[in-house]
PDB file of C-alpha atoms in Angstrom:
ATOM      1  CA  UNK A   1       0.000   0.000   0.000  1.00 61.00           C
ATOM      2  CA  UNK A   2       1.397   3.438  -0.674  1.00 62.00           C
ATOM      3  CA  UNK A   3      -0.192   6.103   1.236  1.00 65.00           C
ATOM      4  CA  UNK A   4       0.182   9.534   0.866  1.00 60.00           C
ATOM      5  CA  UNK A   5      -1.773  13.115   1.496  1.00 60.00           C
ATOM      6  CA  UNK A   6       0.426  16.093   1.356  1.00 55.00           C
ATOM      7  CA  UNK A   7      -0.885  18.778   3.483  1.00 58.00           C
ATOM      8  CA  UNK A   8       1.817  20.026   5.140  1.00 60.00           C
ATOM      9  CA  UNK A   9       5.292  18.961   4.150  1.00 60.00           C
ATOM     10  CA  UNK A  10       7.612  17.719   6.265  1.00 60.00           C
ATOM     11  CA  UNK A  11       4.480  15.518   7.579  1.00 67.00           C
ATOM     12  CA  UNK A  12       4.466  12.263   7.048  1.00 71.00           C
ATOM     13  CA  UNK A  13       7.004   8.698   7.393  1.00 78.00           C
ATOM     14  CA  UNK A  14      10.788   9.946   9.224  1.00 78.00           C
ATOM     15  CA  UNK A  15      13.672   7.574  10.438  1.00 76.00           C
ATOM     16  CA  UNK A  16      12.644   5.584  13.108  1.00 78.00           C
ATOM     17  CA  UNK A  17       8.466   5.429  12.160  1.00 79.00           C
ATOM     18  CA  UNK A  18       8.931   1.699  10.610  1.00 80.00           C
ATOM     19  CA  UNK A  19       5.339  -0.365  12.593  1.00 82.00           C
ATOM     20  CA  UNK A  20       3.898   3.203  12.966  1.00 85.00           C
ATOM     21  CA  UNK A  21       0.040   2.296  11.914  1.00 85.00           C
ATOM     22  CA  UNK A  22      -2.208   3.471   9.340  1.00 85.00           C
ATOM     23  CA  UNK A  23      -5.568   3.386  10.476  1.00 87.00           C
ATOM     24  CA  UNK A  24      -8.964   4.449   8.903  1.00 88.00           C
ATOM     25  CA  UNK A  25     -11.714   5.986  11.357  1.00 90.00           C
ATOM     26  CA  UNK A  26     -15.362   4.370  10.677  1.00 90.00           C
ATOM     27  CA  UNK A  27     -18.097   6.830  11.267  1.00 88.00           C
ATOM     28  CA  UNK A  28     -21.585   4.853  12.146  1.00 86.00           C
ATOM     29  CA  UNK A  29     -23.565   4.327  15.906  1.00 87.00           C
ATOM     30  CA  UNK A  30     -20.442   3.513  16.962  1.00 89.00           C
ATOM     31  CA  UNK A  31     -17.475   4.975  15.330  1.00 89.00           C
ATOM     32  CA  UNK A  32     -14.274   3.106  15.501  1.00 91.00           C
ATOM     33  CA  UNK A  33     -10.736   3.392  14.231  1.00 89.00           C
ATOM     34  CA  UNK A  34     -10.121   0.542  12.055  1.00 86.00           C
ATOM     35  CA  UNK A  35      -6.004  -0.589  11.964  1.00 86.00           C
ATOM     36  CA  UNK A  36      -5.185  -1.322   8.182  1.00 87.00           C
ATOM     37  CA  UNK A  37      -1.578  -0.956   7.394  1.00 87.00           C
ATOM     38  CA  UNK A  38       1.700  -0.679   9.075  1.00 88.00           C
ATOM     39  CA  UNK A  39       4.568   1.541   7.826  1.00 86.00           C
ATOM     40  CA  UNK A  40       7.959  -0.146   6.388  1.00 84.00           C
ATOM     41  CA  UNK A  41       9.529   2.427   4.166  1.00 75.00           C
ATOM     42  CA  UNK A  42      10.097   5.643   3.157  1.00 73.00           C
ATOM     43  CA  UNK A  43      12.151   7.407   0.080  1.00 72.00           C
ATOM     44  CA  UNK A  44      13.000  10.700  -0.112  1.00 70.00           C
ATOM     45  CA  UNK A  45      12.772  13.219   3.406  1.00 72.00           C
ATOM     46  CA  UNK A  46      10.598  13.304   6.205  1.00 75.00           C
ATOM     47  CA  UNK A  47       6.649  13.808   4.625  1.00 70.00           C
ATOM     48  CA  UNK A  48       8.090  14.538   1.309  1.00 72.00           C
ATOM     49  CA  UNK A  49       5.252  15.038  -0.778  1.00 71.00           C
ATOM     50  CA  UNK A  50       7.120  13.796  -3.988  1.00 74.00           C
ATOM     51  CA  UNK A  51       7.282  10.497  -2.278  1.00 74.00           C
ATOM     52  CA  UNK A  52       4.540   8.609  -0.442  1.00 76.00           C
ATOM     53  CA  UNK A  53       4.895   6.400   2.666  1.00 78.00           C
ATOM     54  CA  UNK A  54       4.934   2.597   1.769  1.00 82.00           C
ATOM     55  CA  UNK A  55       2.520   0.592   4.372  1.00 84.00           C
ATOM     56  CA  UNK A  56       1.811  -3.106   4.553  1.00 86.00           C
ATOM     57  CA  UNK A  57      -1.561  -3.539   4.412  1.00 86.00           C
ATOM     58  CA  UNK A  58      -2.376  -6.288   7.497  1.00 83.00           C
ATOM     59  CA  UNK A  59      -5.432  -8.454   6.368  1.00 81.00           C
ATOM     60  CA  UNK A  60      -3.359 -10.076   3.697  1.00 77.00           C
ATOM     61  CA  UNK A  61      -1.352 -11.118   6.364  1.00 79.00           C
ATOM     62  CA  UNK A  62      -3.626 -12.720   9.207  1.00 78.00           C
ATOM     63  CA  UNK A  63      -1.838 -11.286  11.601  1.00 81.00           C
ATOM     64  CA  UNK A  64      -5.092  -8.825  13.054  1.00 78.00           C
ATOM     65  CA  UNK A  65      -6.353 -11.520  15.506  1.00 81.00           C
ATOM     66  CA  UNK A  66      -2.647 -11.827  17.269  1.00 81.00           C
ATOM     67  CA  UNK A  67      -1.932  -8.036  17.270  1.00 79.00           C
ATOM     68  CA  UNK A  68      -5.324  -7.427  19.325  1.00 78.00           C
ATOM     69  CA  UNK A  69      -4.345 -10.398  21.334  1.00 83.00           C
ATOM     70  CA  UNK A  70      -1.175  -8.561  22.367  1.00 82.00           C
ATOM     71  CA  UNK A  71      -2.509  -5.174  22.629  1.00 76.00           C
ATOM     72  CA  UNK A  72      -3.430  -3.104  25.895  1.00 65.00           C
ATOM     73  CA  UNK A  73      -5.501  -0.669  26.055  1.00 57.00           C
TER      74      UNK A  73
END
């Protein structure tokens, strides 16, 4: 998945943000965040808008059931 939305440079993927999430927020009677990718690259600088962050998107992966296993909250 390559995700990108350049509002403010500088914004975005830096050194150091690889498993940083990517989540989408579901509006409804209950609204929810829903986890759906998890970052593993970047090119270019910090947020550069030339160059979108590169996520790994989690349900090809069936790893959603164990990461809520192991999560807190």
């Amino acid at each position: 998945l390559q995700f990108g939305f350049p509002l403010d440079p500088g914004e975005g993927l830096c050194r150091g943000d690889s498993g940083r999430p990517l989540v989408t927020f579901q509006a409804g009677v209950e609204p929810f965040y829903e986890l759906v990718g998890v970052s593993v690259a970047r090119r270019g600088s910090c947020g550069s808008i030339d160059y979108p962050g590169i996520f790994v998107r989690l349900e090809d992966y069936n790893v959603l059931d164990w990461i809520a296993n192991i999560m807190t909250y």
